[in-house]
Coordinates of C-alpha atoms and ligand atoms in Angstrom, one line a residue:
M23 CA 1.8 17.8 13.4
N24 CA 0.4 17.7 17.0
R25 CA -0.3 20.8 19.0
S26 CA 2.8 20.7 21.3
R27 CA 5.2 20.3 18.3
H28 CA 3.4 23.2 16.6
L29 CA 3.9 25.4 19.6
L30 CA 7.5 24.4 19.9
A31 CA 8.3 25.2 16.3
A32 CA 6.4 28.5 16.6
A33 CA 8.4 29.4 19.7
L34 CA 11.7 28.5 18.0
L35 CA 10.7 30.6 15.0
A36 CA 9.6 33.5 17.2
S37 CA 12.9 33.5 19.0
A38 CA 14.8 33.3 15.7
L39 CA 12.7 36.1 14.2
S40 CA 12.9 38.4 17.3
S41 CA 16.6 38.6 16.9
T42 CA 18.5 40.8 14.4
P43 CA 19.5 39.0 11.1
S44 CA 23.1 38.5 12.3
Q45 CA 22.0 37.1 15.7
A46 CA 19.4 34.9 13.9
A47 CA 22.1 33.7 11.6
K48 CA 24.3 32.7 14.6
E49 CA 21.3 30.8 16.1
L50 CA 21.1 28.8 12.9
H51 CA 24.7 27.5 13.2
P52 CA 24.7 23.8 13.8
P53 CA 26.5 23.1 17.2
I54 CA 29.3 21.1 15.4
L55 CA 30.4 22.2 11.9
L56 CA 33.6 20.3 11.2
T57 CA 34.0 22.5 8.1
N58 CA 36.4 21.0 5.5
A59 CA 35.8 17.5 7.1
I60 CA 36.5 16.1 3.6
N61 CA 40.2 16.9 4.2
R62 CA 40.4 15.3 7.6
S63 CA 41.7 11.9 8.5
G64 CA 39.1 9.4 9.4
D65 CA 37.6 6.1 8.6
D66 CA 35.3 5.8 5.6
L67 CA 32.1 4.0 6.5
S68 CA 31.1 3.7 2.9
G69 CA 30.9 0.1 1.5
T70 CA 28.6 -2.7 2.5
W71 CA 25.7 -2.1 4.7
T72 CA 22.5 -4.2 5.2
Y73 CA 19.1 -2.7 4.8
S74 CA 15.6 -3.4 5.9
K75 CA 12.3 -1.7 4.9
D76 CA 10.0 -0.6 7.7
R77 CA 6.8 0.6 6.0
Y78 CA 4.8 0.9 9.2
R79 CA 7.7 2.3 11.3
V80 CA 7.4 -0.6 13.8
S81 CA 10.9 -0.1 14.9
L82 CA 9.9 3.2 16.3
S83 CA 6.4 2.6 17.6
E84 CA 3.7 0.0 17.7
M85 CA 0.0 0.6 16.7
N86 CA -1.7 3.4 18.7
N87 CA 1.7 5.0 19.2
T88 CA 2.7 2.5 21.9
P89 CA 6.4 1.8 22.4
P90 CA 8.0 -0.5 19.8
D91 CA 8.2 -4.2 20.4
P92 CA 11.9 -5.3 20.9
R93 CA 11.4 -7.9 18.2
N94 CA 11.1 -5.1 15.7
Q95 CA 13.7 -2.6 16.9
R96 CA 16.2 -2.8 14.1
Y97 CA 18.8 -0.6 15.9
R98 CA 19.2 -3.0 18.9
D99 CA 22.7 -4.0 19.7
V100 CA 22.1 -7.7 19.3
I101 CA 23.1 -10.6 16.9
V102 CA 19.6 -11.9 16.1
Q103 CA 20.7 -15.3 15.1
A104 CA 22.6 -15.8 18.4
E105 CA 19.6 -14.6 20.4
E106 CA 17.4 -17.1 18.5
K107 CA 19.8 -19.9 19.2
A108 CA 20.2 -19.1 22.9
N109 CA 16.4 -18.9 23.5
P110 CA 14.3 -20.8 21.0
S111 CA 11.1 -19.3 22.5
I112 CA 11.8 -15.8 21.4
F113 CA 11.5 -14.6 17.9
F114 CA 12.3 -11.5 15.8
E115 CA 10.6 -9.9 12.8
Y116 CA 13.8 -8.5 11.4
D117 CA 17.4 -9.5 11.2
M118 CA 19.8 -6.8 10.1
Q119 CA 22.8 -9.2 9.9
R120 CA 21.0 -11.4 7.4
A121 CA 19.2 -8.6 5.6
P122 CA 20.0 -7.7 1.9
R123 CA 23.1 -5.8 1.2
A124 CA 23.7 -2.4 -0.4
T125 CA 26.9 -0.6 -1.2
L126 CA 26.8 2.9 0.2
P127 CA 26.7 5.8 -0.6
G128 CA 23.8 5.7 -3.0
S129 CA 20.0 5.7 -2.9
W130 CA 18.1 2.6 -2.2
N131 CA 17.1 2.0 -5.8
M132 CA 20.7 1.2 -6.5
P133 CA 20.8 -2.4 -5.1
N134 CA 17.2 -3.0 -6.1
T135 CA 15.6 -1.0 -8.9
E136 CA 12.2 -2.2 -7.6
L137 CA 12.7 0.2 -4.7
R138 CA 12.7 3.2 -7.0
Y139 CA 9.2 4.2 -5.8
Y140 CA 9.6 3.1 -2.1
D141 CA 8.8 6.1 0.0
G142 CA 9.1 5.5 3.7
L143 CA 11.4 4.4 6.5
M144 CA 14.5 2.2 5.6
W145 CA 17.0 1.0 8.1
Y146 CA 20.7 0.6 7.3
Q147 CA 23.3 -1.1 9.5
R148 CA 26.9 -2.0 9.5
T149 CA 29.7 -2.8 11.9
F150 CA 33.2 -1.2 12.0
N151 CA 36.3 -1.2 14.2
A152 CA 37.0 2.1 15.9
R153 CA 40.5 3.4 16.5
D154 CA 41.8 3.5 20.0
L155 CA 40.7 6.9 21.3
G156 CA 43.3 8.9 23.2
K157 CA 46.1 6.7 22.0
D158 CA 47.7 9.7 20.3
S159 CA 46.8 13.3 20.5
S160 CA 45.1 13.4 17.1
T161 CA 42.5 10.7 18.0
Q162 CA 41.0 12.0 21.2
R163 CA 37.6 12.9 19.9
A164 CA 35.4 11.1 17.3
F165 CA 32.6 12.4 15.2
L166 CA 30.2 10.7 12.8
R167 CA 30.0 12.9 9.7
F168 CA 27.2 12.4 7.2
E169 CA 27.5 14.3 4.0
A170 CA 23.8 13.8 3.2
V171 CA 20.9 11.5 4.1
N172 CA 17.7 11.9 2.2
Y173 CA 15.4 13.0 3.8
K174 CA 15.4 12.5 7.6
A175 CA 18.0 10.5 9.5
S176 CA 17.9 8.9 13.0
V177 CA 21.3 7.7 14.0
Y178 CA 22.0 4.9 16.6
L179 CA 25.4 3.7 17.7
N180 CA 25.7 0.4 19.6
G181 CA 22.0 0.5 20.2
K182 CA 21.9 4.0 21.6
F183 CA 20.2 7.0 20.0
V184 CA 22.8 9.6 18.8
G185 CA 20.8 12.2 17.0
Q186 CA 18.5 13.2 14.2
H187 CA 18.7 15.4 11.1
E188 CA 16.1 16.7 8.7
G189 CA 17.1 17.8 5.1
G190 CA 18.4 15.5 2.4
F191 CA 21.2 17.6 0.9
T192 CA 23.4 19.1 3.7
P193 CA 26.0 17.6 6.0
F194 CA 25.5 17.0 9.7
T195 CA 27.8 15.7 12.4
F196 CA 27.4 14.0 15.8
E197 CA 30.1 13.6 18.4
V198 CA 30.4 10.0 19.5
T199 CA 33.6 10.1 21.6
S200 CA 31.8 8.6 24.6
L201 CA 29.7 6.1 22.7
L202 CA 32.4 4.3 20.8
R203 CA 33.7 1.1 22.3
K204 CA 36.9 -0.8 21.8
G205 CA 36.8 -3.3 18.9
E206 CA 33.6 -3.8 16.9
N207 CA 30.9 -1.1 16.9
Q208 CA 27.5 -1.2 15.3
I209 CA 25.9 1.8 13.5
T210 CA 22.3 1.9 12.5
V211 CA 20.6 4.7 10.5
G212 CA 16.9 5.0 10.0
V213 CA 16.3 6.9 6.8
D214 CA 12.9 8.3 6.2
S215 CA 12.2 9.6 2.7
T216 CA 8.6 10.7 3.4
R217 CA 8.0 14.3 2.9
N218 CA 4.9 16.5 3.4
D219 CA 4.2 20.2 2.6
E220 CA 6.1 21.3 5.7
S221 CA 9.2 19.6 4.5
V222 CA 11.8 21.2 2.2
P223 CA 11.3 20.1 -0.6
P224 CA 7.6 19.3 -0.3
T225 CA 5.9 16.1 -1.5
F226 CA 5.4 17.3 -5.0
T227 CA 8.5 17.9 -7.1
D228 CA 9.7 17.1 -10.6
W229 CA 12.6 14.9 -9.7
E230 CA 13.3 11.5 -8.4
L231 CA 12.9 10.7 -4.7
Y232 CA 16.3 9.1 -4.2
G233 CA 15.8 8.1 -0.6
G234 CA 18.9 6.8 1.2
I235 CA 22.3 7.5 2.5
T236 CA 23.3 9.3 -0.7
R237 CA 26.7 10.7 0.2
P238 CA 29.7 9.4 2.2
V239 CA 29.6 8.6 6.0
R240 CA 32.8 8.9 7.8
L241 CA 34.1 8.6 11.4
I242 CA 36.4 11.5 11.9
Y243 CA 39.0 11.8 14.6
T244 CA 40.3 15.0 16.0
P245 CA 42.5 16.2 18.9
K246 CA 40.7 17.4 22.1
T247 CA 40.7 20.9 20.8
Y248 CA 40.1 21.1 17.1
I249 CA 39.4 23.5 14.3
D250 CA 35.7 23.5 13.9
D251 CA 35.4 26.2 11.2
Q252 CA 37.5 28.3 9.0
H253 CA 36.6 30.9 6.5
L254 CA 38.6 33.0 4.1
N255 CA 37.5 35.8 1.8
L256 CA 39.0 38.3 -0.6
N257 CA 37.3 41.7 0.0
E258 CA 36.5 44.4 -2.5
D259 CA 39.2 46.6 -0.8
G260 CA 41.9 44.1 -1.8
S261 CA 42.3 42.6 1.7
I262 CA 42.0 39.0 2.6
S263 CA 40.1 38.3 5.8
A264 CA 39.9 35.0 7.6
S265 CA 38.3 33.6 10.7
V266 CA 39.0 30.3 12.5
K267 CA 36.9 28.8 15.2
L268 CA 38.2 26.2 17.7
D269 CA 36.2 23.8 19.8
G270 CA 37.3 22.0 22.9
P271 CA 38.8 22.7 26.4
G272 CA 41.8 24.6 24.9
A273 CA 39.8 26.7 22.5
A274 CA 40.2 30.1 24.3
R275 CA 43.3 32.2 24.1
Q276 CA 45.0 29.7 21.7
P277 CA 47.5 30.9 19.1
V278 CA 46.3 30.0 15.5
T279 CA 48.5 30.1 12.5
L280 CA 47.2 30.6 8.9
S281 CA 49.7 30.1 6.1
I282 CA 49.4 30.3 2.3
A283 CA 53.0 29.3 1.4
E284 CA 52.7 30.2 -2.3
L285 CA 51.8 33.8 -1.4
G286 CA 54.5 33.9 1.3
L287 CA 51.8 34.5 4.0
K288 CA 52.1 33.3 7.5
L289 CA 49.7 35.0 9.9
T290 CA 49.3 34.4 13.6
A291 CA 46.4 35.4 15.9
S292 CA 45.1 34.4 19.3
T293 CA 41.5 33.1 19.8
D294 CA 39.1 35.1 22.0
A295 CA 37.2 33.6 24.9
A296 CA 34.8 32.0 22.5
G297 CA 37.6 30.2 20.6
Q298 CA 37.4 32.6 17.6
A299 CA 40.5 34.1 15.9
T300 CA 40.3 36.6 13.1
F301 CA 42.9 37.7 10.5
K302 CA 43.1 40.5 8.0
V303 CA 45.9 41.3 5.6
K304 CA 46.4 43.1 2.4
A305 CA 46.4 40.6 -0.4
P306 CA 50.0 40.2 -1.8
A307 CA 50.5 41.8 -5.3
S308 CA 51.3 38.3 -6.6
L309 CA 47.8 37.0 -5.8
Q310 CA 46.2 35.5 -8.9
R311 CA 42.5 35.8 -8.7
W312 CA 40.2 32.8 -9.4
S313 CA 38.0 33.0 -12.5
P314 CA 36.5 30.4 -14.8
E315 CA 39.3 31.1 -17.3
S316 CA 42.0 30.8 -14.7
P317 CA 40.7 28.8 -11.7
K318 CA 43.7 29.4 -9.5
L319 CA 43.5 27.7 -6.1
Y320 CA 46.0 28.1 -3.2
D321 CA 46.9 25.6 -0.5
V322 CA 45.8 27.1 2.8
Q323 CA 47.1 25.6 6.1
V324 CA 45.6 26.3 9.5
Q325 CA 47.3 25.2 12.6
A326 CA 46.1 25.4 16.2
G327 CA 47.5 23.4 19.1
D328 CA 47.5 19.7 18.1
D329 CA 45.3 20.2 15.1
S330 CA 46.1 21.3 11.6
L331 CA 43.9 21.4 8.5
S332 CA 44.6 22.2 4.9
D333 CA 42.3 23.3 2.1
R334 CA 42.5 24.6 -1.5
V335 CA 40.9 28.0 -1.7
G336 CA 40.4 30.5 -4.6
F337 CA 40.1 34.2 -4.2
R338 CA 37.8 36.5 -6.2
T339 CA 35.3 39.2 -5.7
I340 CA 31.7 39.3 -7.0
K341 CA 29.2 42.1 -6.9
V342 CA 26.3 43.7 -8.8
V343 CA 26.5 47.2 -10.0
G344 CA 23.4 48.4 -11.8
E345 CA 22.5 45.9 -14.4
N346 CA 25.9 44.2 -14.4
I347 CA 27.4 41.3 -12.5
L348 CA 31.1 42.0 -11.8
L349 CA 33.5 39.2 -11.3
N350 CA 36.9 40.6 -10.1
G351 CA 35.5 44.0 -11.1
R352 CA 34.7 43.0 -14.7
P353 CA 31.3 42.4 -16.2
I354 CA 30.5 38.8 -16.8
F355 CA 27.9 36.9 -18.9
L356 CA 27.0 33.5 -17.4
R357 CA 27.2 30.8 -20.0
G358 CA 25.7 27.9 -18.2
I359 CA 23.1 25.2 -17.8
S360 CA 21.0 23.7 -15.0
M361 CA 21.8 20.3 -13.6
H362 CA 20.3 17.8 -11.2
E363 CA 22.4 15.6 -9.0
E364 CA 22.2 12.5 -11.1
E365 CA 25.0 10.6 -12.7
F366 CA 25.0 9.4 -16.4
G367 CA 23.7 5.9 -17.0
P368 CA 20.4 4.0 -17.5
T369 CA 19.7 3.4 -13.7
P370 CA 21.1 6.4 -11.8
A371 CA 21.1 6.3 -8.0
R372 CA 22.6 9.6 -7.1
I373 CA 26.1 8.2 -6.7
I374 CA 28.4 11.1 -7.3
T375 CA 31.9 9.8 -7.6
P376 CA 34.7 12.1 -8.8
Q377 CA 34.4 10.5 -12.2
A378 CA 30.6 11.0 -12.3
A379 CA 30.9 14.7 -11.3
R380 CA 33.7 15.2 -13.8
A381 CA 31.7 13.6 -16.6
L382 CA 28.8 16.0 -16.0
L383 CA 30.8 19.2 -15.4
S384 CA 33.2 18.5 -18.4
E385 CA 30.2 18.5 -20.7
I386 CA 29.4 22.0 -19.5
K387 CA 32.9 23.4 -19.4
Y388 CA 34.4 21.8 -22.6
G389 CA 31.3 20.5 -24.5
L390 CA 29.1 23.6 -24.1
N391 CA 31.9 26.2 -23.7
G392 CA 30.3 27.1 -20.4
N393 CA 31.6 29.1 -17.4
Y394 CA 28.7 28.5 -15.1
V395 CA 26.4 25.7 -13.7
R396 CA 23.1 26.1 -11.9
L397 CA 23.1 23.3 -9.3
S398 CA 19.4 22.9 -9.0
H399 CA 17.2 22.6 -6.9
Y400 CA 19.1 21.7 -3.8
P401 CA 22.7 21.7 -2.5
H402 CA 24.7 19.2 -4.5
S403 CA 27.6 17.1 -3.1
E404 CA 30.6 19.0 -1.8
L405 CA 32.7 17.0 -4.2
T406 CA 30.8 18.6 -7.2
V407 CA 31.3 22.1 -5.8
R408 CA 35.0 21.5 -5.2
M409 CA 35.3 20.1 -8.7
A410 CA 33.7 23.3 -10.1
D411 CA 36.3 25.2 -8.1
E412 CA 39.1 23.2 -9.7
M413 CA 37.7 23.2 -13.2
G414 CA 36.6 26.8 -13.3
L415 CA 32.8 26.9 -13.3
L416 CA 30.8 29.5 -11.4
V417 CA 28.1 27.8 -9.2
W418 CA 24.5 28.8 -8.5
S419 CA 23.7 27.1 -5.2
E420 CA 20.0 26.6 -4.2
I421 CA 17.9 25.2 -1.4
P422 CA 14.8 23.2 -2.3
V423 CA 12.2 25.8 -1.4
Y424 CA 10.2 24.6 -4.4
W425 CA 6.6 25.0 -5.7
S426 CA 4.2 24.0 -3.0
V427 CA 6.0 24.3 0.4
D428 CA 3.5 25.3 3.1
F429 CA 4.7 28.9 3.3
S430 CA 2.6 29.6 6.4
S431 CA 4.3 26.8 8.3
A432 CA 6.7 27.9 11.1
K433 CA 8.3 24.5 10.9
A434 CA 8.9 24.6 7.2
L435 CA 10.6 28.0 7.5
L436 CA 12.8 26.9 10.3
T437 CA 13.8 23.8 8.3
A438 CA 14.6 26.0 5.3
R439 CA 16.6 28.5 7.3
K440 CA 18.7 25.8 8.9
M441 CA 19.3 24.2 5.5
M442 CA 20.5 27.4 4.0
A443 CA 22.8 28.0 7.0
E444 CA 24.2 24.4 6.6
N445 CA 24.7 25.0 2.9
I446 CA 26.5 28.3 3.3
L447 CA 28.7 27.1 6.1
R448 CA 29.7 24.1 4.1
D449 CA 30.6 26.0 0.9
R450 CA 31.5 29.5 1.7
N451 CA 35.2 28.8 1.0
R452 CA 34.4 27.8 -2.5
A453 CA 35.3 30.6 -5.0
S454 CA 33.0 29.0 -7.6
V455 CA 29.9 29.7 -5.6
F456 CA 28.8 33.2 -6.4
V457 CA 25.1 33.2 -5.6
W458 CA 22.8 31.6 -3.0
S459 CA 19.3 31.0 -4.3
V460 CA 16.5 31.0 -1.8
G461 CA 14.2 28.9 -3.9
N462 CA 12.5 28.1 -7.2
E463 CA 9.1 29.0 -8.7
T464 CA 7.0 29.8 -5.7
P465 CA 3.6 31.5 -5.6
G466 CA 3.0 35.2 -5.1
T467 CA 1.4 35.0 -1.6
P468 CA 2.2 37.2 1.4
E469 CA 3.3 34.1 3.4
R470 CA 5.7 33.1 0.7
L471 CA 7.1 36.6 0.5
H472 CA 7.7 36.6 4.2
F473 CA 9.2 33.1 4.0
Q474 CA 11.7 33.9 1.3
S475 CA 12.5 37.4 2.5
T476 CA 13.5 35.9 5.8
L477 CA 15.8 33.4 4.0
A478 CA 17.3 36.3 1.9
D479 CA 18.0 38.3 5.1
D480 CA 19.6 35.3 6.8
T481 CA 21.7 34.6 3.7
R482 CA 23.1 38.1 3.6
A483 CA 23.8 38.0 7.3
L484 CA 25.7 34.7 7.1
D485 CA 27.6 35.6 3.9
P486 CA 27.7 39.2 2.9
S487 CA 30.3 38.5 0.3
R488 CA 28.0 36.7 -2.2
L489 CA 24.9 37.5 -4.2
V490 CA 21.3 36.4 -3.4
S491 CA 18.8 35.3 -6.0
A492 CA 15.7 33.1 -6.5
A493 CA 14.2 31.6 -9.7
L494 CA 11.0 33.5 -10.3
W495 CA 8.1 33.5 -12.8
A496 CA 7.6 36.6 -15.0
D497 CA 4.3 38.3 -15.9
K498 CA 3.6 37.8 -19.6
A499 CA 0.8 39.3 -21.7
K500 CA 0.0 39.2 -25.4
V501 CA -0.1 42.8 -26.8
G502 CA -0.9 42.6 -30.5
K503 CA 1.6 40.3 -32.0
R504 CA 4.1 40.7 -29.2
I505 CA 4.5 39.0 -25.8
E506 CA 5.3 41.7 -23.2
A507 CA 7.2 40.3 -20.2
K508 CA 8.2 41.8 -16.9
I509 CA 9.0 40.9 -13.3
T510 CA 6.5 42.2 -10.8
D511 CA 7.2 39.7 -8.0
P512 CA 7.8 41.8 -4.9
L513 CA 10.6 39.4 -3.8
A514 CA 12.7 41.1 -6.5
A515 CA 13.4 43.9 -4.0
K516 CA 15.3 41.4 -1.8
L517 CA 17.4 39.9 -4.6
D518 CA 20.7 41.0 -6.4
I519 CA 20.0 39.0 -9.6
L520 CA 16.6 38.5 -11.0
A521 CA 16.3 34.9 -12.3
I522 CA 13.4 33.9 -14.6
N523 CA 12.2 30.5 -15.6
T524 CA 10.4 30.7 -19.0
Y525 CA 8.8 27.9 -21.0
T526 CA 7.1 30.0 -23.7
G527 CA 6.9 27.7 -26.7
W528 CA 6.8 24.5 -24.7
Y529 CA 4.1 24.8 -22.0
G530 CA 1.0 26.8 -22.9
D531 CA -0.4 27.7 -26.3
D532 CA 2.4 29.9 -27.7
S533 CA 4.2 28.6 -30.8
L534 CA 7.9 28.4 -31.4
A535 CA 7.6 31.6 -33.5
D536 CA 6.0 33.4 -30.6
I537 CA 9.2 33.1 -28.5
T538 CA 11.1 35.7 -30.6
T539 CA 8.2 38.2 -30.1
M540 CA 8.9 38.5 -26.4
N541 CA 9.9 41.9 -25.2
W542 CA 11.2 42.2 -21.7
S543 CA 11.1 45.3 -19.4
N544 CA 13.4 45.9 -16.5
L545 CA 11.4 47.4 -13.6
H546 CA 14.2 47.0 -11.1
G547 CA 17.4 48.1 -12.7
K548 CA 19.0 44.8 -11.8
P549 CA 20.7 42.2 -13.9
M550 CA 18.5 39.3 -15.1
V551 CA 19.4 35.7 -15.9
L552 CA 17.2 33.1 -17.6
S553 CA 17.6 30.5 -14.9
E554 CA 15.5 28.0 -17.0
F555 CA 14.0 27.4 -20.4
G556 CA 13.6 24.1 -22.1
A557 CA 11.7 21.6 -24.1
D558 CA 11.5 17.8 -24.0
A559 CA 13.2 15.7 -26.8
K560 CA 13.7 12.0 -27.0
A561 CA 17.2 11.3 -28.2
N562 CA 17.3 10.0 -31.7
Y563 CA 13.7 10.9 -32.4
H564 CA 14.0 12.9 -35.6
D565 CA 11.3 14.6 -37.7
P566 CA 12.8 17.6 -39.5
V567 CA 9.8 18.1 -41.6
N568 CA 7.0 18.4 -39.0
Q569 CA 9.2 19.2 -36.0
P570 CA 6.7 17.8 -33.5
K571 CA 7.1 18.2 -29.7
Y572 CA 9.5 15.5 -28.3
S573 CA 11.6 15.5 -31.6
E574 CA 15.2 16.7 -31.4
E575 CA 14.4 19.2 -34.2
F576 CA 11.7 20.8 -32.1
Q577 CA 14.0 21.1 -29.1
A578 CA 16.8 22.6 -31.3
Q579 CA 14.5 25.1 -32.8
F580 CA 13.2 26.0 -29.3
Y581 CA 16.8 26.7 -28.3
T582 CA 17.5 28.7 -31.4
N583 CA 14.5 30.9 -30.9
T584 CA 14.9 31.4 -27.2
L585 CA 18.5 32.3 -27.5
K586 CA 17.6 34.8 -30.3
M587 CA 15.0 36.3 -27.9
A588 CA 17.7 36.4 -25.2
D589 CA 20.0 38.4 -27.3
N590 CA 17.4 41.2 -27.4
I591 CA 17.3 41.6 -23.6
S592 CA 19.7 44.4 -22.9
F593 CA 19.9 43.6 -19.2
L594 CA 20.3 39.8 -19.6
R595 CA 23.5 38.6 -17.9
G596 CA 23.3 34.9 -18.3
V597 CA 21.4 31.8 -19.1
S598 CA 21.1 28.3 -17.6
P599 CA 18.6 26.4 -19.7
W600 CA 16.7 23.3 -18.4
I601 CA 18.7 21.0 -18.4
L602 CA 22.1 19.3 -19.0
K603 CA 20.9 15.7 -18.9
D604 CA 17.5 13.8 -19.0
F605 CA 16.6 13.0 -15.4
Q606 CA 14.3 10.6 -13.7
S607 CA 11.0 12.1 -12.6
P608 CA 7.9 10.1 -11.4
R609 CA 5.6 12.7 -13.0
R610 CA 6.8 12.1 -16.6
E611 CA 5.1 8.9 -17.8
H612 CA 4.5 9.3 -21.5
P613 CA 5.0 5.6 -22.6
V614 CA 6.7 6.5 -25.9
Y615 CA 8.8 9.5 -25.1
Q616 CA 9.3 9.7 -21.3
N617 CA 8.9 6.4 -19.3
G618 CA 9.7 8.1 -16.0
W619 CA 12.3 10.6 -17.5
N620 CA 12.0 14.3 -17.9
R621 CA 13.4 14.6 -21.4
K622 CA 14.5 18.3 -21.3
G623 CA 18.2 17.3 -21.3
V624 CA 20.4 18.4 -24.1
I625 CA 22.1 15.1 -23.5
S626 CA 20.3 11.8 -22.9
E627 CA 20.7 9.8 -19.7
T628 CA 23.3 7.6 -21.4
G629 CA 25.3 10.6 -22.7
E630 CA 24.0 11.1 -26.3
R631 CA 24.1 14.7 -27.2
K632 CA 20.9 16.0 -28.9
L633 CA 20.8 18.6 -31.6
A634 CA 20.1 21.4 -29.1
F635 CA 23.5 20.7 -27.5
D636 CA 25.2 22.1 -30.5
V637 CA 22.9 25.0 -30.7
L638 CA 23.8 26.0 -27.2
S639 CA 27.5 25.2 -27.5
N640 CA 27.8 27.4 -30.6
Y641 CA 25.9 30.2 -28.9
F642 CA 28.3 30.1 -25.9
K643 CA 31.3 29.9 -28.2
R644 CA 30.2 33.2 -29.9
K645 CA 29.5 34.8 -26.5
A646 CA 32.9 33.8 -25.2
E647 CA 34.7 35.1 -28.3
A648 CA 32.7 38.4 -28.0
V649 CA 34.3 39.2 -24.6
K650 CA 37.9 38.2 -25.5
P651 CA 40.2 41.2 -25.2
Ligands
LIG723 C1 10.4 24.1 -14.0 C2 11.0 23.6 -12.8 C3 11.8 22.3 -12.9 C4 11.0 21.4 -13.8 C5 10.9 22.0 -15.2 C6 10.0 21.2 -16.2 O1 10.0 25.2 -14.1 O2 11.8 24.6 -12.1 O3 12.1 21.7 -11.7 O4 11.7 20.1 -14.0 O5 10.2 23.2 -15.0 O6 10.6 20.3 -16.9 O7 8.8 21.4 -16.3

């Protein structure tokens, strides 16, 4: 990073940090939210795009940082073949029209598995016909909405730069009303997967890169004044509060109606000068609260001027009292598992269709008897979270503040804070999401404490209605024949739930038998969950006699012993072992057992359940039966 960029990032950070948490949280709001865009009318730009690798980024600059040569600029608004024909003396070193094709969304290893390890800049392009803007009142503004581009996106429309976004898992939107032209338009997106220690996540992780346009891209049309944000919440005092934010020339002093027909609610309020309307009403006695056992959702309709928007929203409360997590006022034990965003199949490309999400979540809900999923280690697709709402699974939502982020970097902190804000603002109407996690397994340095404390403060300011957590390491020490374990991480003071990743019996010298000797102390009086534990097993590799590592028997025994240990922790309120399904990871290269896969799944990549699956499923069945009235 050069000096001036460093200074700029430091100044931005200083300004964000000099404000109170709630002011800071406001500053992190993206200028355009388009919340609930998934339910808006628009044109789906998924489908066939062409792509072109740009290892040396020559579309952006030539050697020595000089301006790019036009013959390399892949985002130019030209038909290369026509230019070549018209002037035989010019030449190009790309041609997006005749480049290879990919079906989006999906990472770039989907059309070409050889690209699995490509890490760099990739250009995507397609053409589309825009609707006639202004023809009717509902198509007066147009927005390009990206649900996720991994990791950095530079967007061009008809050869003109539209905007940039950093962060591979959260949505972003650009207004393109004045850039669209009648008839055919050309969109080009430069996708840069390269990360460094100032990015979130950093370079070094334990999951696949999956560079690309991994979630849908849509062109969304709205009236001149439209509903940019809406938020509903059931409060502890039994009231429902809601807010609606309008954007556009008619945003101020505009009547807004919010209706939930099934509850007989029809509320009207007027927006203030900033376009914000707020509502508060006592929840009707007929309100059925959302829970995993009864995931009731209501159709909510918001109407303002020419715009109207509907959503399906569940109502529930969540809080921590002492060592308990209370869902709708009743203690809950989280019966879950962790999951990466990776579909079943031998060559996943992070293509999360409704079928793919349902296949994964059904294994948790019905196969494992679960009520909870940890969506690790980054925000998963909105579709997955909405499906958890519908199916009845509580969701742990996390941002990829992971392992070796440069915690002293002002830029990394700003990136993480914006990412958390984008994540919260996308999903805060989802009843399933009960906790925001500010990261996973980070070192105990003062810089990291400041970094994640800032994130925890932001999170509370942006969403006081949910819990805050982070996956931590515990301190473990052998005392005689026992392993004494406790959490001394000072970040614990900032968290509602203490989450621990423990691999005793897999990593390190401890045996499987040692797991059951673990004795946990609670220094904080807060609930604890085991956010991870796990062991690799190659599906169908059996050796019941020796139970070596990588055998299904070893993994099953690891689960049996860890769950036995878990039952002795009086303040344990849930588990989400590592992990539902084997997942691709470039750091797992054992040629017999791994071949590029982390094998800690209780299901193989193609859907075969391993022995440990049944161990966990039976454990959850017993747990569920124990709480039945
Ligand atoms: C962990 C990490 C997770 C890894 C897992 C493993 O502690 O949180 O990202 O994949 O261990 O398999 O080692």
